[in-house]
Amino acid sequence: MIAIDRRTALKNLAASAAIAAAETMMPGVVFAAPATRLPADVAWKKAPCRFCGTGCGLLIGISNAKAVAVKGDPASPVNKGLCCVKGYHSVMALYGEDRLKQALVRKNGKLTPVPIEEALNVVAENLKSTIAAHGKDAVAIYGSGQWTIPDGYVASKLFKGGIGTNNVEGNARLCMASAVTGFMTTFGQDEPMGCYEDIDHADVFVLWGNNMAEMHPVLFSRMLERRLKKPDVKIIDLATRTTRTSQAADRSILFLPQGDLAVANAIAHELLRTGAIHRTFIERHVSFHRGKTGIGYGLQDKEGFTEAAESISFEQYKEALKDYSPEKVEALTGVAARDIRYLASLYGDPGRKVVSYWCMGMNQHTRGTWIQNLVYNLHLLTGKISTPGNSPFSLTGQPSACGTVREVGTLTNRLPHGEVTNEADRKLAAKIWKVPLEKIAPKPTFHTVEMFRALDRGEIRFLWIQVTNPMVTMPKLKRYRDAAQKEGRFIVVSDVYPTPTTDIADVVLPAAMWIEREGMFGNSERRTQHFEQMLPPPGEAMSDTWQLIEVARRAGYGNLFPWTKENHIEEIWKEYGQFHHGPDHEMASYEELKKRPGVIWPFVKGQETKWRYHAKYDPAAKGDSWDFYGKPDHRAWIWFRPYEPPPERPDKDYPFWLNTGRVVEHWHTGSMTRRIPVLHKAVPNAYVELHPDDAKAMGVRTGERVRLTSRRGTLVLPALIDVRGRPAKGQVFVPFFDEGLLINELTLDAFCPISKQPDYKKCAVRVERA
Amino acid sequence: MTPAESNRYWTIATASALLAATVFVGGRMLLGSASVAPARLTGEGDTPSLPAETGVFRLAPHALEYRKPGEQEAPPPGSRTLASFYQRRAYAGAPPVIPHRLLNLQAWGGASCLSCHQDGGYTPEFKAMAPVTPHPELKACVQCHVPQQEAAGVFRATTFTRLAAPEIEGSALPGSPPPIPHDLQMRANCLACHAGPAAVREVRTDHPERVNCRQCHAWNAGPEGVFERVGQ
């Protein structure tokens, strides 16, 4: 027996009593023995938050190989010490009791635990046999904006450089694709020109369909702080639904779904009419264009689209906007002409710096690329861009949608640098990867929706899904769930908990999560953030990067990954960095990333580039002011884009609009946050928000059941009336985090033909008392 | 090149050379001083050294009110105890949950939560003294504090081990002012939690009028250790 003194014994006794008491008060939380968790033992280590694209710096309290607490990192320029409720409780997501610790292989129809070596062999064998039987384009990988940069890099190298197929997609296609095509069509280079520091300089914030108070709460708080310091700062919430963001804004303006296209054009119309434009900026730095119209909605399988840009003059652009007078647009969108003039007066006032923010409202939109172009137009007409406080800023949903999916290029059409269709880009990849140029296929294959359709049709036979939960998130879910369960399809899922996606898997690989491995994320403001391995992964769990490497070695692609478990993250970073050499995308060194709470690229000569495309801040820009070097004409492109209606609108049989989205407490499909008791108890299940007038007409009160039915599916949910958000009359809102109440059974798989990103915000439903 | 121009270039060249030399020497000096700095300052995972001072005196004007008679009497039945104080936090330092129903579900910051939690006071709805927030400048309260539906139970149980609360009695000498045992991030305003009738009795100060708490109570929540001479 170990001798302990009387004082220690008494302390332990008191502590045990306190724990016993606490356990009865907090059911579901297991309290450890006292000696293992004294504050003095805690080491605090930096990591970016695991959840949204804000990329808050966290300090993780580690004690006895457990994460026990979280603080906001005061040294992080992103959040300056503040987090949101998800961030503060993020480490609890590591400790759900049903964490996947063993690999599972389906045997006689049942997922059965096996040693991970056996599961990796099964995956490699099926990969090889599928390629042999059906060709290389029959195998695919579907990853995530929650993939670390090394995960995505290895996936791209294996599939594009090793196997030779462009069947690589990430769930960021569902979340950021329209942002990418918006940037590419207007500026020729992806990702924002500004950074979060714009908040500290701006006078006006216009939020386009963006409930920032719940989706990017820390940035929202920074914005409120800016207004507190400078009371003439204005926050304008332009949305289809009244939210917490509307409550805190100076002005809440509601528009009818899809109306944003017309509102943006009307603001431009008004800027031109009043002459509140920056003429020399337009003369020197802008060119005018128009593209195809009547471009469809991607509702048919294999529906393709090729843009054709036509140059137009400033006069032709003005002429095209004639139909968008504030009065005409008021009738179409429900936005009062005086509100449109008010918005134009804010964008057009040379004395005010303007930031526009958006996220899923503009991205998940069948004209997602167009609406991005139209909001850029407002900043370009007024010259309010690429200088501190003047920023059109596309917020990212996921922690590494930028870092991994967009920068590494884990999309069918992308490479770590550039497009697969571009020979120079393929040559660079072939050189760095040391593979023959012919290996890299010059044509894109399937974007995400089409990838799942190809799975249905049988063109794809092997699909590996990592860090994402498509059996909750795919629109028109039933078709794609049925597809995945068809005979002759082999589905591998890497995840940390059982989900509806692991339910349909043939092999489940347990993944090391976040700080259980080393990695990097890249956030919305081009900031790359490194985190070290702080904890051992549970059981046989393995990082997604290392799972891919293990399978690659078994399938005969081992020569592409000549790294050890100890050095692979550093080696991957060094190899990947070669793709981005040069002043327009130089990345910080591995050593630099380890030291700092994130580094913004381009990182040139020890300096972060906070504002791109202006010579004062950006070493890649020539001249003494703006230089939009992403385009061959060194000009930003103003596009004329018309209003076009959405594919499905409320009618006699389905008279309501359905909008879907998130809540602050839950991350995406809730597979992590629902296992955090504090967050689960805050929002235990999905619900449907109704406008109080609609609820009254139906005789429905909060908590009573309502049936929603679309052309694709039906679902009964409890009603919520004026509890959190308030949809406009004739509209309903449902959050998508609840795997028990799958709203995507009802949504439509229509997408923007340019970005191929589905629209989760608009479809028609019937609403009845259940 | 004219002699005048030539002279000017010589001047620029000499100045540049001097500047380069200065930078070189200066750089060397900086490098030199860095090499003798104690290793612990460059160690990975060091916590930021000192807690912020912002908000320290925010409630100072209320300090005397906190002394009014009856303050040490038993608090109203709905008020917090030390046990409930900890129960509402997932770990020491976590933002507490909202333990009551919300009176106005959609109102925002100053218009709802802060009407009770900015200055505190008795709330008849809950028969309790409202706790005072140490950071009233942050208005998006529900960004971090969320109400709980206890009846919802858990989705799946958790094996999370929480960071324990620090000990309360930590005086170094008998009767000496106890050091501050917890982190001060967003809690730099001592009186919000340690003074007034809403304060939990075990941590309530009997001398709020002194206001300048950190004159006597040193912050001791950093890494443990004793002074060591460099190189010894």
Short mmCIF file of C-alpha atoms in Angstrom, two decimals, chain A residues 299-569:
data_model
loop_
_atom_site.label_atom_id
_atom_site.label_comp_id
_atom_site.label_asym_id
_atom_site.label_seq_id
_atom_site.Cartn_x
_atom_site.Cartn_y
_atom_site.Cartn_z
CA LEU A 299 -31.40 18.64 -62.43
CA GLN A 300 -30.70 16.06 -65.14
CA ASP A 301 -27.90 13.51 -64.90
CA LYS A 302 -24.78 14.45 -66.89
CA GLU A 303 -26.06 17.97 -67.54
CA GLY A 304 -22.95 19.90 -68.57
CA PHE A 305 -22.27 23.61 -68.85
CA THR A 306 -19.55 25.69 -70.47
CA GLU A 307 -19.41 29.41 -69.88
CA ALA A 308 -18.75 31.75 -72.79
CA ALA A 309 -17.61 35.22 -71.75
CA GLU A 310 -18.22 38.18 -73.98
CA SER A 311 -16.54 41.56 -73.49
CA ILE A 312 -18.91 44.50 -73.33
CA SER A 313 -18.45 48.22 -72.87
CA PHE A 314 -19.32 50.25 -69.77
CA GLU A 315 -22.22 51.70 -71.78
CA GLN A 316 -23.54 48.25 -72.64
CA TYR A 317 -23.32 47.27 -68.98
CA LYS A 318 -25.31 50.36 -67.99
CA GLU A 319 -27.85 49.59 -70.66
CA ALA A 320 -28.24 46.01 -69.40
CA LEU A 321 -29.01 47.31 -65.91
CA LYS A 322 -31.90 49.44 -67.14
CA ASP A 323 -34.43 46.82 -66.06
CA TYR A 324 -33.26 46.95 -62.45
CA SER A 325 -34.60 50.24 -61.16
CA PRO A 326 -35.35 50.12 -57.42
CA GLU A 327 -39.10 50.36 -58.13
CA LYS A 328 -39.12 47.39 -60.50
CA VAL A 329 -36.98 45.37 -58.14
CA GLU A 330 -39.24 46.19 -55.20
CA ALA A 331 -42.06 44.38 -56.96
CA LEU A 332 -39.89 41.34 -57.66
CA THR A 333 -38.11 40.99 -54.32
CA GLY A 334 -40.25 42.65 -51.70
CA VAL A 335 -37.41 45.03 -50.80
CA ALA A 336 -38.64 48.63 -50.61
CA ALA A 337 -37.10 50.96 -53.20
CA ARG A 338 -36.04 53.27 -50.36
CA ASP A 339 -34.10 50.40 -48.74
CA ILE A 340 -32.30 49.74 -52.03
CA ARG A 341 -31.43 53.46 -52.25
CA TYR A 342 -30.24 53.34 -48.63
CA LEU A 343 -27.93 50.42 -49.41
CA ALA A 344 -26.64 52.26 -52.50
CA SER A 345 -25.97 55.33 -50.38
CA LEU A 346 -23.82 53.23 -48.03
CA TYR A 347 -21.87 51.50 -50.81
CA GLY A 348 -21.55 54.77 -52.69
CA ASP A 349 -20.50 57.11 -49.85
CA PRO A 350 -16.79 57.82 -50.45
CA GLY A 351 -16.42 58.60 -46.74
CA ARG A 352 -17.39 55.12 -45.57
CA LYS A 353 -15.43 51.92 -45.80
CA VAL A 354 -17.64 48.94 -46.59
CA VAL A 355 -17.26 45.23 -45.88
CA SER A 356 -19.74 42.76 -47.41
CA TYR A 357 -19.97 39.38 -45.72
CA TRP A 358 -21.65 36.23 -46.97
CA CYS A 359 -21.52 32.51 -46.63
CA MET A 360 -24.11 29.81 -47.43
CA GLY A 361 -26.91 32.17 -48.45
CA MET A 362 -24.95 33.20 -51.52
CA ASN A 363 -23.01 29.96 -52.01
CA GLN A 364 -25.87 27.45 -51.80
CA HIS A 365 -27.74 29.11 -54.60
CA THR A 366 -28.61 27.91 -58.13
CA ARG A 367 -27.10 31.19 -59.32
CA GLY A 368 -24.33 31.10 -56.70
CA THR A 369 -21.56 32.22 -59.05
CA TRP A 370 -23.68 35.06 -60.37
CA ILE A 371 -24.57 36.50 -56.99
CA GLN A 372 -20.88 36.51 -56.00
CA ASN A 373 -20.09 38.40 -59.24
CA LEU A 374 -22.90 40.87 -58.51
CA VAL A 375 -21.69 41.71 -55.00
CA TYR A 376 -18.11 42.12 -56.27
CA ASN A 377 -19.55 44.54 -58.85
CA LEU A 378 -20.68 46.88 -56.05
CA HIS A 379 -17.17 46.99 -54.58
CA LEU A 380 -15.62 47.41 -58.01
CA LEU A 381 -17.95 50.22 -59.12
CA THR A 382 -17.04 52.13 -55.96
CA GLY A 383 -13.35 51.11 -55.78
CA LYS A 384 -13.95 49.75 -52.27
CA ILE A 385 -11.66 46.77 -52.42
CA SER A 386 -8.21 45.55 -51.41
CA THR A 387 -7.62 48.32 -48.90
CA PRO A 388 -8.08 48.13 -45.10
CA GLY A 389 -11.79 48.18 -44.28
CA ASN A 390 -12.96 47.85 -47.90
CA SER A 391 -13.58 44.20 -48.53
CA PRO A 392 -16.03 41.92 -50.24
CA PHE A 393 -15.43 38.91 -47.99
CA SER A 394 -16.60 35.36 -48.60
CA LEU A 395 -16.71 33.55 -45.23
CA THR A 396 -15.90 29.85 -45.25
CA GLY A 397 -18.02 27.22 -43.55
CA GLN A 398 -15.43 24.63 -42.59
CA PRO A 399 -12.05 24.86 -40.80
CA SER A 400 -10.06 23.93 -43.89
CA ALA A 401 -12.37 24.35 -46.86
CA CYS A 402 -9.87 27.00 -47.99
CA GLY A 403 -6.71 25.31 -46.74
CA THR A 404 -7.44 21.84 -48.01
CA VAL A 405 -10.17 21.66 -50.64
CA ARG A 406 -9.43 24.96 -52.37
CA GLU A 407 -5.68 25.38 -51.91
CA VAL A 408 -4.70 21.71 -52.25
CA GLY A 409 -7.36 21.40 -54.94
CA THR A 410 -9.23 18.27 -53.89
CA LEU A 411 -11.91 18.83 -56.50
CA THR A 412 -12.28 16.93 -59.76
CA ASN A 413 -11.15 19.90 -61.85
CA ARG A 414 -8.27 21.07 -59.62
CA LEU A 415 -4.65 20.24 -58.87
CA PRO A 416 -2.61 21.56 -55.92
CA HIS A 417 -1.82 24.38 -58.30
CA GLY A 418 -4.28 25.18 -61.07
CA GLU A 419 -6.65 23.16 -63.24
CA VAL A 420 -6.34 19.64 -64.64
CA THR A 421 -7.30 21.03 -68.06
CA ASN A 422 -4.19 23.24 -68.11
CA GLU A 423 -1.09 21.48 -69.42
CA ALA A 424 1.35 23.71 -67.54
CA ASP A 425 -0.42 22.92 -64.27
CA ARG A 426 -0.35 19.18 -65.05
CA LYS A 427 3.35 19.43 -65.89
CA LEU A 428 4.12 21.10 -62.57
CA ALA A 429 2.20 18.40 -60.68
CA ALA A 430 3.90 15.61 -62.64
CA LYS A 431 7.30 17.14 -61.89
CA ILE A 432 6.72 17.56 -58.15
CA TRP A 433 5.02 14.19 -57.81
CA LYS A 434 7.65 12.52 -60.00
CA VAL A 435 5.02 10.78 -62.15
CA PRO A 436 4.72 10.67 -65.96
CA LEU A 437 2.70 13.59 -67.35
CA GLU A 438 0.25 11.15 -69.04
CA LYS A 439 -0.67 9.84 -65.59
CA ILE A 440 -2.58 13.01 -64.75
CA ALA A 441 -5.90 12.95 -66.57
CA PRO A 442 -6.63 16.18 -68.47
CA LYS A 443 -10.41 16.10 -68.06
CA PRO A 444 -12.50 16.59 -64.93
CA THR A 445 -14.83 13.68 -64.17
CA PHE A 446 -17.61 14.00 -61.59
CA HIS A 447 -18.43 16.90 -59.26
CA THR A 448 -20.03 15.82 -55.96
CA VAL A 449 -23.70 15.52 -56.94
CA GLU A 450 -22.72 13.86 -60.22
CA MET A 451 -20.31 11.57 -58.31
CA PHE A 452 -23.19 10.20 -56.25
CA ARG A 453 -25.32 9.97 -59.40
CA ALA A 454 -22.50 7.99 -61.03
CA LEU A 455 -22.52 5.72 -57.97
CA ASP A 456 -26.23 5.22 -58.59
CA ARG A 457 -25.72 4.56 -62.31
CA GLY A 458 -22.89 2.14 -61.57
CA GLU A 459 -20.08 4.11 -63.17
CA ILE A 460 -18.47 4.48 -59.75
CA ARG A 461 -18.09 1.21 -57.86
CA PHE A 462 -15.65 2.06 -55.07
CA LEU A 463 -16.11 5.19 -52.93
CA TRP A 464 -13.95 6.17 -49.96
CA ILE A 465 -15.56 8.81 -47.73
CA GLN A 466 -13.43 10.66 -45.17
CA VAL A 467 -14.37 13.24 -42.48
CA THR A 468 -17.85 13.86 -43.79
CA ASN A 469 -21.34 12.49 -43.44
CA PRO A 470 -23.06 12.58 -46.86
CA MET A 471 -25.89 10.29 -45.75
CA VAL A 472 -27.11 13.29 -43.76
CA THR A 473 -25.96 16.13 -46.01
CA MET A 474 -26.70 15.14 -49.62
CA PRO A 475 -29.75 16.91 -51.02
CA LYS A 476 -32.56 14.65 -52.27
CA LEU A 477 -31.02 12.16 -49.89
CA LYS A 478 -33.01 9.04 -50.70
CA ARG A 479 -31.66 8.67 -54.22
CA TYR A 480 -28.06 8.78 -53.00
CA ARG A 481 -28.61 6.54 -49.97
CA ASP A 482 -30.25 3.94 -52.17
CA ALA A 483 -27.34 4.33 -54.63
CA ALA A 484 -24.76 3.64 -51.94
CA GLN A 485 -26.59 0.49 -50.87
CA LYS A 486 -26.88 -0.98 -54.36
CA GLU A 487 -25.31 -4.33 -55.13
CA GLY A 488 -21.74 -4.07 -56.41
CA ARG A 489 -20.91 -0.79 -54.65
CA PHE A 490 -18.05 -0.78 -52.14
CA ILE A 491 -18.11 2.06 -49.60
CA VAL A 492 -15.26 2.84 -47.18
CA VAL A 493 -15.91 5.38 -44.44
CA SER A 494 -13.26 6.94 -42.20
CA ASP A 495 -14.82 8.62 -39.19
CA VAL A 496 -14.69 9.09 -35.43
CA TYR A 497 -18.24 8.08 -34.47
CA PRO A 498 -21.01 5.90 -35.89
CA THR A 499 -23.15 7.96 -38.29
CA PRO A 500 -25.77 7.28 -40.95
CA THR A 501 -22.82 7.14 -43.37
CA THR A 502 -20.92 4.46 -41.42
CA ASP A 503 -24.25 2.59 -41.29
CA ILE A 504 -24.13 2.04 -45.07
CA ALA A 505 -20.35 1.33 -45.20
CA ASP A 506 -18.64 -1.91 -46.15
CA VAL A 507 -15.53 -0.92 -44.22
CA VAL A 508 -15.31 1.60 -41.37
CA LEU A 509 -11.86 2.92 -40.48
CA PRO A 510 -11.54 4.58 -37.05
CA ALA A 511 -9.93 8.01 -37.46
CA ALA A 512 -7.64 9.98 -35.19
CA MET A 513 -9.36 13.27 -34.57
CA TRP A 514 -7.93 16.79 -34.66
CA ILE A 515 -5.31 17.10 -31.86
CA GLU A 516 -4.83 13.33 -31.74
CA ARG A 517 -2.58 13.78 -34.78
CA GLU A 518 -0.46 16.53 -36.31
CA GLY A 519 -1.91 18.67 -39.09
CA MET A 520 -2.77 22.04 -40.58
CA PHE A 521 -5.99 23.83 -41.42
CA GLY A 522 -6.44 26.93 -43.59
CA ASN A 523 -9.19 29.37 -42.57
CA SER A 524 -11.32 31.98 -44.39
CA GLU A 525 -8.68 34.72 -44.33
CA ARG A 526 -5.91 32.66 -46.01
CA ARG A 527 -4.42 31.81 -42.61
CA THR A 528 -2.64 28.46 -42.36
CA GLN A 529 -2.69 27.04 -38.84
CA HIS A 530 -0.58 24.17 -37.55
CA PHE A 531 -1.41 21.93 -34.61
CA GLU A 532 0.76 19.32 -33.03
CA GLN A 533 -0.29 15.90 -31.85
CA MET A 534 -1.27 16.43 -28.22
CA LEU A 535 -2.99 13.15 -27.41
CA PRO A 536 -2.73 9.51 -28.44
CA PRO A 537 -5.65 8.43 -30.65
CA PRO A 538 -7.95 5.88 -29.00
CA GLY A 539 -7.58 2.18 -29.74
CA GLU A 540 -6.45 1.53 -33.31
CA ALA A 541 -7.64 4.89 -34.62
CA MET A 542 -5.30 6.31 -37.27
CA SER A 543 -5.12 9.72 -38.99
CA ASP A 544 -6.84 10.01 -42.36
CA THR A 545 -3.46 10.87 -43.90
CA TRP A 546 -1.88 7.71 -42.60
CA GLN A 547 -4.87 5.53 -43.57
CA LEU A 548 -4.45 6.74 -47.17
CA ILE A 549 -0.72 6.08 -47.11
CA GLU A 550 -1.22 2.56 -45.67
CA VAL A 551 -3.74 1.70 -48.39
CA ALA A 552 -1.55 3.31 -51.10
CA ARG A 553 1.39 1.11 -50.01
CA ARG A 554 -0.77 -2.02 -50.10
CA ALA A 555 -2.17 -1.13 -53.53
CA GLY A 556 1.22 -0.54 -55.16
CA TYR A 557 1.56 3.25 -54.91
CA GLY A 558 3.98 3.25 -51.96
CA ASN A 559 6.76 4.97 -53.94
CA LEU A 560 4.69 8.19 -53.95
CA PHE A 561 4.77 8.33 -50.15
CA PRO A 562 8.35 7.68 -49.03
CA TRP A 563 7.82 9.05 -45.53
CA THR A 564 7.81 7.77 -41.98
CA LYS A 565 5.13 8.10 -39.35
CA GLU A 566 7.40 10.56 -37.53
CA ASN A 567 8.26 12.91 -40.43
CA HIS A 568 5.38 12.64 -42.89
CA ILE A 569 3.51 15.83 -41.98
#
